[in-house]
């Protein structure tokens, strides 16, 4: 029997509904810093992107910001965001149920966010036990989506080749990263009227659909493994 598929989940927007809180904190902090930013800008242009990459784009438009002011602002923003995550965060609809049904699979979490933010988010919605220490942060790996390196790092640490991994990600930067890493990719497209799934990725519009799709992939994997054995 083949080993079970390794499931690699994004966090923000895939498992937890943190993006509205993040967009709100960013809008307040960046605008006060002198980089005009509205909450709608996050979903419209920057969803899933690394914070410093967003800052770089804004600085190219509005001018550079003193590095120390930027560092102090980011620290204060993340402190306030973590407090709000602990108090206000809710899971994405269907995420808890999907993870419960997929408990037989090895699972890792792959996020552009800092590890303390990941842990705060998982604890807030009761998901810590599903991942143990299989948490892979761009800040720890020093590699951020859409670079495929973060997903490849997670696969290595989990002990799986990329082709045995299924990435579940709502953000286009994450979908592109996992596709470039050579993984099977499931795009949680919660905004199908506004966003297209990149070619090569599978699409679901609700986490309630995920167990069925993963089950289909697992059966396909088992069938291919039998065909290889029979062809020897």
Tab-separated table of C-alpha atoms in Angstrom:
chain	number	residue	atom	x	y	z
A	1	UNK	CA	0.000	0.000	0.000
A	2	UNK	CA	1.300	3.511	-0.788
A	3	UNK	CA	1.920	5.944	2.032
A	4	UNK	CA	-1.021	8.294	2.661
A	5	UNK	CA	-0.955	11.617	0.877
A	6	UNK	CA	0.659	14.441	2.831
A	7	UNK	CA	-1.722	17.395	3.176
A	8	UNK	CA	-0.159	20.864	3.394
A	9	UNK	CA	-2.590	23.577	4.419
A	10	UNK	CA	-2.324	27.322	4.152
A	11	UNK	CA	-3.571	29.110	7.273
A	12	UNK	CA	-5.019	32.597	6.689
A	13	UNK	CA	-8.158	32.440	4.572
A	14	UNK	CA	-7.957	28.655	4.287
A	15	UNK	CA	-8.386	27.485	7.872
A	16	UNK	CA	-9.014	30.710	9.777
A	17	UNK	CA	-10.868	33.879	8.813
A	18	UNK	CA	-8.004	36.144	9.831
A	19	UNK	CA	-7.704	38.234	6.683
A	20	UNK	CA	-10.363	40.847	7.617
A	21	UNK	CA	-8.555	41.448	10.916
A	22	UNK	CA	-5.188	41.610	9.184
A	23	UNK	CA	-6.469	44.018	6.524
A	24	UNK	CA	-7.969	46.252	9.222
A	25	UNK	CA	-4.731	46.404	11.221
A	26	UNK	CA	-2.640	46.992	8.118
A	27	UNK	CA	-4.884	49.783	6.899
A	28	UNK	CA	-4.625	51.586	10.224
A	29	UNK	CA	-0.861	51.075	10.670
A	30	UNK	CA	0.294	51.729	7.117
A	31	UNK	CA	-1.873	54.797	6.608
A	32	UNK	CA	-0.559	56.376	9.816
A	33	UNK	CA	2.944	55.557	8.606
A	34	UNK	CA	2.341	57.563	5.435
A	35	UNK	CA	1.544	54.701	3.070
A	36	UNK	CA	-2.148	55.021	2.123
A	37	UNK	CA	-3.815	51.624	2.391
A	38	UNK	CA	-7.501	50.666	2.616
A	39	UNK	CA	-8.859	47.389	3.934
A	40	UNK	CA	-10.205	46.639	0.450
A	41	UNK	CA	-6.673	46.933	-0.969
A	42	UNK	CA	-5.628	43.747	0.793
A	43	UNK	CA	-8.290	41.550	-0.799
A	44	UNK	CA	-8.082	43.374	-4.105
A	45	UNK	CA	-4.332	43.347	-4.690
A	46	UNK	CA	-2.300	41.870	-1.881
A	47	UNK	CA	-4.129	38.867	-0.428
A	48	UNK	CA	-1.654	36.322	0.892
A	49	UNK	CA	1.416	38.451	0.200
A	50	UNK	CA	4.251	38.955	2.676
A	51	UNK	CA	3.901	42.170	4.704
A	52	UNK	CA	7.283	43.571	3.649
A	53	UNK	CA	6.491	42.913	-0.020
A	54	UNK	CA	3.304	44.938	0.373
A	55	UNK	CA	5.300	47.732	2.001
A	56	UNK	CA	7.814	47.680	-0.854
A	57	UNK	CA	5.043	48.145	-3.420
A	58	UNK	CA	3.533	51.010	-1.441
A	59	UNK	CA	6.922	52.679	-0.974
A	60	UNK	CA	7.453	52.570	-4.744
A	61	UNK	CA	4.207	54.537	-5.073
A	62	UNK	CA	4.375	56.952	-2.149
A	63	UNK	CA	8.035	57.184	-1.195
A	64	UNK	CA	10.365	55.428	1.244
A	65	UNK	CA	9.723	55.136	4.972
A	66	UNK	CA	12.400	55.372	7.657
A	67	UNK	CA	13.421	51.744	8.426
A	68	UNK	CA	13.219	52.191	12.196
A	69	UNK	CA	9.730	53.720	11.980
A	70	UNK	CA	8.685	50.824	9.772
A	71	UNK	CA	10.113	48.231	12.166
A	72	UNK	CA	8.419	49.854	15.175
A	73	UNK	CA	5.114	50.080	13.303
A	74	UNK	CA	5.274	46.432	12.246
A	75	UNK	CA	6.010	45.304	15.806
A	76	UNK	CA	3.078	47.279	17.206
A	77	UNK	CA	0.781	46.086	14.420
A	78	UNK	CA	1.628	42.423	14.971
A	79	UNK	CA	1.194	42.733	18.738
A	80	UNK	CA	-2.261	44.231	18.302
A	81	UNK	CA	-3.148	41.719	15.575
A	82	UNK	CA	-2.204	38.756	17.789
A	83	UNK	CA	-4.411	40.140	20.558
A	84	UNK	CA	-7.333	40.454	18.170
A	85	UNK	CA	-6.726	36.993	16.726
A	86	UNK	CA	-6.880	35.476	20.206
A	87	UNK	CA	-10.105	37.360	20.995
A	88	UNK	CA	-11.984	37.586	17.698
A	89	UNK	CA	-10.786	34.898	15.286
A	90	UNK	CA	-13.205	32.359	13.813
A	91	UNK	CA	-12.529	29.320	11.599
A	92	UNK	CA	-13.322	29.261	7.912
A	93	UNK	CA	-16.684	27.574	7.394
A	94	UNK	CA	-16.169	23.831	7.082
A	95	UNK	CA	-12.518	23.824	8.162
A	96	UNK	CA	-13.047	22.107	11.504
A	97	UNK	CA	-15.241	19.432	9.951
A	98	UNK	CA	-12.834	18.850	7.059
A	99	UNK	CA	-9.817	18.393	9.311
A	100	UNK	CA	-11.737	15.982	11.531
A	101	UNK	CA	-12.608	13.860	8.487
A	102	UNK	CA	-9.008	13.961	7.223
A	103	UNK	CA	-7.388	12.993	10.517
A	104	UNK	CA	-5.836	9.842	9.020
A	105	UNK	CA	-3.566	11.900	6.772
A	106	UNK	CA	-0.279	13.511	7.854
A	107	UNK	CA	-0.893	17.265	7.894
A	108	UNK	CA	1.374	20.290	7.875
A	109	UNK	CA	0.649	23.997	7.867
A	110	UNK	CA	2.490	26.292	5.448
A	111	UNK	CA	2.112	30.052	5.955
A	112	UNK	CA	3.804	33.282	4.980
A	113	UNK	CA	3.057	34.555	8.501
A	114	UNK	CA	5.291	34.425	11.594
A	115	UNK	CA	5.134	31.251	13.671
A	116	UNK	CA	3.733	33.006	16.759
A	117	UNK	CA	0.846	34.298	14.641
A	118	UNK	CA	0.235	30.786	13.303
A	119	UNK	CA	0.173	29.317	16.812
A	120	UNK	CA	-2.103	32.072	18.100
A	121	UNK	CA	-4.531	31.490	15.226
A	122	UNK	CA	-4.667	27.718	15.628
A	123	UNK	CA	-5.129	27.956	19.397
A	124	UNK	CA	-7.925	30.517	19.015
A	125	UNK	CA	-10.060	28.155	16.925
A	126	UNK	CA	-9.037	24.846	18.509
A	127	UNK	CA	-6.906	23.461	15.670
A	128	UNK	CA	-3.507	23.093	17.353
A	129	UNK	CA	-3.840	19.331	17.794
A	130	UNK	CA	-4.239	18.709	14.085
A	131	UNK	CA	-0.716	19.860	13.220
A	132	UNK	CA	1.470	19.378	16.335
A	133	UNK	CA	4.821	20.959	15.413
A	134	UNK	CA	4.363	20.593	11.651
A	135	UNK	CA	4.204	24.376	11.262
A	136	UNK	CA	6.233	25.937	8.467
A	137	UNK	CA	6.544	29.715	8.507
A	138	UNK	CA	8.092	31.847	5.805
A	139	UNK	CA	9.873	33.757	8.555
A	140	UNK	CA	11.468	30.590	9.934
A	141	UNK	CA	12.432	29.252	6.509
A	142	UNK	CA	13.331	32.727	5.172
A	143	UNK	CA	11.353	31.930	2.042
A	144	UNK	CA	7.881	33.227	1.193
A	145	UNK	CA	5.165	32.285	-1.278
A	146	UNK	CA	4.956	32.627	-4.292
A	147	UNK	CA	8.485	31.184	-4.144
A	148	UNK	CA	8.008	27.388	-4.197
A	149	UNK	CA	10.799	27.018	-1.644
A	150	UNK	CA	8.490	27.264	1.376
A	151	UNK	CA	6.274	24.404	0.190
A	152	UNK	CA	9.359	22.360	-0.774
A	153	UNK	CA	10.828	22.980	2.683
A	154	UNK	CA	7.606	21.739	4.294
A	155	UNK	CA	7.596	18.584	2.142
A	156	UNK	CA	11.207	17.789	3.077
A	157	UNK	CA	10.529	18.291	6.765
A	158	UNK	CA	7.443	16.066	6.559
A	159	UNK	CA	9.479	13.376	4.765
A	160	UNK	CA	7.512	13.375	1.510
A	161	UNK	CA	8.444	14.074	-2.110
A	162	UNK	CA	6.494	16.966	-3.656
A	163	UNK	CA	4.475	14.646	-5.896
A	164	UNK	CA	3.060	12.912	-2.801
A	165	UNK	CA	1.859	16.207	-1.306
A	166	UNK	CA	-1.478	17.943	-1.724
A	167	UNK	CA	-1.434	21.688	-1.031
A	168	UNK	CA	-4.676	23.367	0.015
A	169	UNK	CA	-4.445	27.143	-0.355
A	170	UNK	CA	-6.898	29.991	-0.902
A	171	UNK	CA	-4.389	32.606	-2.074
A	172	UNK	CA	-3.111	32.853	-5.617
A	173	UNK	CA	0.446	33.359	-4.352
A	174	UNK	CA	0.157	30.057	-2.480
A	175	UNK	CA	-1.448	28.198	-5.372
A	176	UNK	CA	1.310	29.398	-7.693
A	177	UNK	CA	3.989	28.389	-5.179
A	178	UNK	CA	2.648	24.862	-4.732
A	179	UNK	CA	2.185	24.345	-8.471
A	180	UNK	CA	5.787	25.438	-9.052
A	181	UNK	CA	6.851	22.979	-6.345
A	182	UNK	CA	5.315	20.115	-8.337
A	183	UNK	CA	2.493	19.345	-5.912
A	184	UNK	CA	-1.150	18.554	-6.455
A	185	UNK	CA	-2.928	21.795	-5.598
A	186	UNK	CA	-6.468	22.391	-4.382
A	187	UNK	CA	-7.473	26.036	-4.645
A	188	UNK	CA	-10.064	27.035	-2.082
A	189	UNK	CA	-11.681	29.702	-4.234
A	190	UNK	CA	-14.153	31.400	-1.899
A	191	UNK	CA	-14.565	34.296	-4.353
A	192	UNK	CA	-15.184	32.556	-7.704
A	193	UNK	CA	-16.879	35.615	-9.188
A	194	UNK	CA	-13.752	37.703	-8.657
A	195	UNK	CA	-10.903	35.188	-8.877
A	196	UNK	CA	-9.862	32.505	-11.357
A	197	UNK	CA	-8.115	29.305	-10.365
A	198	UNK	CA	-4.710	29.009	-12.064
A	199	UNK	CA	-4.356	26.315	-14.685
A	200	UNK	CA	-3.225	23.024	-13.204
A	201	UNK	CA	-4.971	23.426	-9.845
A	202	UNK	CA	-8.203	21.816	-8.704
A	203	UNK	CA	-10.982	24.070	-7.421
A	204	UNK	CA	-13.283	23.899	-4.436
A	205	UNK	CA	-15.454	26.750	-3.225
A	206	UNK	CA	-16.032	25.442	0.306
A	207	UNK	CA	-13.957	23.497	2.818
A	208	UNK	CA	-16.921	21.141	3.135
A	209	UNK	CA	-15.905	19.787	-0.298
A	210	UNK	CA	-12.309	19.036	0.672
A	211	UNK	CA	-12.669	15.511	2.168
A	212	UNK	CA	-14.407	14.263	-0.980
A	213	UNK	CA	-11.684	15.645	-3.261
A	214	UNK	CA	-8.856	14.297	-1.091
A	215	UNK	CA	-10.591	10.908	-1.026
A	216	UNK	CA	-10.730	10.899	-4.819
A	217	UNK	CA	-7.030	11.764	-5.017
A	218	UNK	CA	-6.166	9.001	-2.545
A	219	UNK	CA	-8.099	6.420	-4.572
A	220	UNK	CA	-6.331	7.576	-7.739
A	221	UNK	CA	-2.980	7.246	-5.980
A	222	UNK	CA	-3.841	3.698	-4.866
A	223	UNK	CA	-4.943	2.746	-8.386
A	224	UNK	CA	-1.735	4.070	-9.928
A	225	UNK	CA	0.327	2.183	-7.343
A	226	UNK	CA	-1.455	-1.089	-8.203
A	227	UNK	CA	-0.866	-0.510	-11.907
A	228	UNK	CA	2.840	-0.008	-11.271
A	229	UNK	CA	3.023	-3.278	-9.313
A	230	UNK	CA	1.089	-5.195	-11.967
A	231	UNK	CA	3.300	-3.797	-14.699
A	232	UNK	CA	6.481	-5.156	-13.163
